């Protein structure tokens, strides 16, 4: 069981304890043998100390003392399991509206989002909100797990009603790939093994879908983007003239010989070679961390971006973005903040809050004027340095930024650039 | 080990490596005085390898710090020295014994050396003015770690506030600090124990010999097999005998148990880890067993 040829899927789950989310995650971890005996024993001991007559699998995922005391999930927890061909990283996020910022955080790195609904309740405001957030964060694959099918006698019509209602709602969102799976997390139906109770369902089990969903093509392999992170200059006798630009490929494919432009200076050169540790590689693509060498001695430093001459982002100081606000002091016009975008840091002035988005109804409130904590809205910023950015819909790396309070140093906002 | 493929896919190990290298470079670019906390254990060795790759052919642009409990396995110290020599990095040793002698850390006779590491470490960070300290913590190790950020903020007392962590989105890390604060950096947060072994196997890098099966005189205490040693006097009723064992983690030898094992190669270890039913810490680390929140409490105080 060597991981050398495995690939990786990052997925985010959203939901509250009531939806059976923790039971589902517990089952995925148990069935893939990612939970160890001592972890299970600790959870069993805590469950019985609390007087439960069942093993509360939620205790596996609620790691912090305050969360266990309150019986809720507050923060994003990362969980790991693997099947023979794929490793999974779960960003387990809380479902309630007052923790929207945590869900946004978990969704920011996810390839797939898993939304749970209780078959008895059907689509709720909460499940719609989860789908909206995953769509705003451009999570390319969405799974709606219709849970607790055992409590509705595995009734096909209940599944189909939820399916219809959700696919109709999803037409208003950006959901390139949707799968709706009827499950019972408690009894295991369609989680890992196919349910004998739902012969009318011909789609994949949840685990089968997670194992096979195709994520490699989600990356942008056309528009080459290389934010320079660090300049490597050994100044040793052996590598006297070595000058390499280190960074992680954010988009496209770079090859030796490519004609490139360095932004924001606009200087052009060609790629001489690309190093990966002590080897030269014939090409580099996302998310490889490499060191690029240029043929000409041009001035390149951290915060610059290497792109193709005929396909480069336009430097801009006027930024139009969707922002999720993450702190109790509201975001307001005239506010000044630090901004970090790729490897570039500058300052930003809030010009205008165009509207606040109601994440439950998609209604745009143009009179809002500000964004409170956990609220999402469209905002215009003016930055001190030009950002070398793409629309978030085209590239999640060069289209995203964070806002930092300069006094406290805390991350207060997450931005997705419109295009 | 060629990383490119016709379909532009990276294996999960290559993706994890790329992410970790990105973190190392980000910290080297944005922090004034980073340091790498190096125990000589397998996780910190993987960190060293990643740091080596991140800055090659330049030397790693920061020193490494080891907290010496005085109860470290000699095999581990030997491996540490080999790594430090090969990479030409500066090694700073912060000694728990020295900290006790200087009165920086107070021994009440009940507290383990592991716990004394906290004060010793925080003192070393403060004395040297380090602003960022790389640690080998992994989120799969323990529940409190599952929620910790890659950039984990520590206040001027070195404490972690789990309820008040900064949001961390995409691969945009926020390294802002106030005077006296520092950041713990966990570049291998997303690696699992199996990933670590796969990577050590793939890279063919040196790890301490005690990870492999060997003969050792051991005795049973609190359900753990501990190594016979002058630092570990036998108590009433305890009997040492020779067994075929290996260690799954390396730490203070008075607290780190071994498991009976015949795994003497990396593939055999991987096979053993893949079917293991008990976490590495639960099996062999006395320091994590004191309470359900043992790790959270120690982390709040400034543990790795």
mmCIF file of C-alpha atoms in Angstrom, chain A residues 100 104 132-133 136 319-326 331 350 352-359 362-366 368-381 401 403 413-418:
data_model
loop_
_atom_site.group_PDB
_atom_site.id
_atom_site.type_symbol
_atom_site.label_atom_id
_atom_site.label_comp_id
_atom_site.label_asym_id
_atom_site.label_seq_id
_atom_site.Cartn_x
_atom_site.Cartn_y
_atom_site.Cartn_z
ATOM 1 C CA UNK A 100 -19.902 30.929 7.721
ATOM 2 C CA UNK A 104 -15.488 29.589 3.585
ATOM 3 C CA UNK A 132 -24.200 28.855 -2.323
ATOM 4 C CA UNK A 133 -20.946 29.152 -0.370
ATOM 5 C CA UNK A 136 -19.001 31.152 -4.534
ATOM 6 C CA UNK A 319 -10.252 45.533 -7.465
ATOM 7 C CA UNK A 320 -13.850 44.393 -7.698
ATOM 8 C CA UNK A 321 -14.365 41.324 -5.498
ATOM 9 C CA UNK A 322 -16.730 39.226 -3.435
ATOM 10 C CA UNK A 323 -15.555 39.430 0.156
ATOM 11 C CA UNK A 324 -16.406 37.251 3.119
ATOM 12 C CA UNK A 325 -15.943 39.341 6.252
ATOM 13 C CA UNK A 326 -14.562 37.494 9.251
ATOM 14 C CA UNK A 331 -16.164 46.329 6.847
ATOM 15 C CA UNK A 350 -12.325 50.140 0.789
ATOM 16 C CA UNK A 352 -17.517 50.958 -1.839
ATOM 17 C CA UNK A 353 -19.707 48.130 -0.582
ATOM 18 C CA UNK A 354 -21.838 47.539 -3.683
ATOM 19 C CA UNK A 355 -24.185 45.043 -2.108
ATOM 20 C CA UNK A 356 -24.515 42.438 0.579
ATOM 21 C CA UNK A 357 -25.470 38.972 -0.627
ATOM 22 C CA UNK A 358 -28.067 37.056 1.333
ATOM 23 C CA UNK A 359 -26.498 33.599 1.180
ATOM 24 C CA UNK A 362 -29.223 35.070 -3.153
ATOM 25 C CA UNK A 363 -30.948 38.460 -2.698
ATOM 26 C CA UNK A 364 -28.616 41.439 -3.198
ATOM 27 C CA UNK A 365 -29.069 44.217 -0.646
ATOM 28 C CA UNK A 366 -27.688 47.334 -2.321
ATOM 29 C CA UNK A 368 -26.354 47.584 3.088
ATOM 30 C CA UNK A 369 -23.375 49.959 3.100
ATOM 31 C CA UNK A 370 -21.236 47.610 5.224
ATOM 32 C CA UNK A 371 -20.496 43.937 5.886
ATOM 33 C CA UNK A 372 -20.803 42.375 9.325
ATOM 34 C CA UNK A 373 -19.067 39.252 10.555
ATOM 35 C CA UNK A 374 -19.837 36.155 8.455
ATOM 36 C CA UNK A 375 -21.454 38.302 5.754
ATOM 37 C CA UNK A 376 -20.535 38.166 2.088
ATOM 38 C CA UNK A 377 -20.802 41.061 -0.345
ATOM 39 C CA UNK A 378 -19.433 42.727 -3.421
ATOM 40 C CA UNK A 379 -16.808 45.333 -2.633
ATOM 41 C CA UNK A 380 -14.578 47.721 -4.576
ATOM 42 C CA UNK A 381 -11.009 48.258 -3.344
ATOM 43 C CA UNK A 401 -6.632 37.446 -1.593
ATOM 44 C CA UNK A 403 -7.366 41.212 4.046
ATOM 45 C CA UNK A 413 -11.485 39.154 5.107
ATOM 46 C CA UNK A 414 -11.292 36.698 2.227
ATOM 47 C CA UNK A 415 -11.666 38.023 -1.306
ATOM 48 C CA UNK A 416 -12.536 36.525 -4.663
ATOM 49 C CA UNK A 417 -11.869 38.782 -7.617
ATOM 50 C CA UNK A 418 -14.659 39.325 -10.148
#
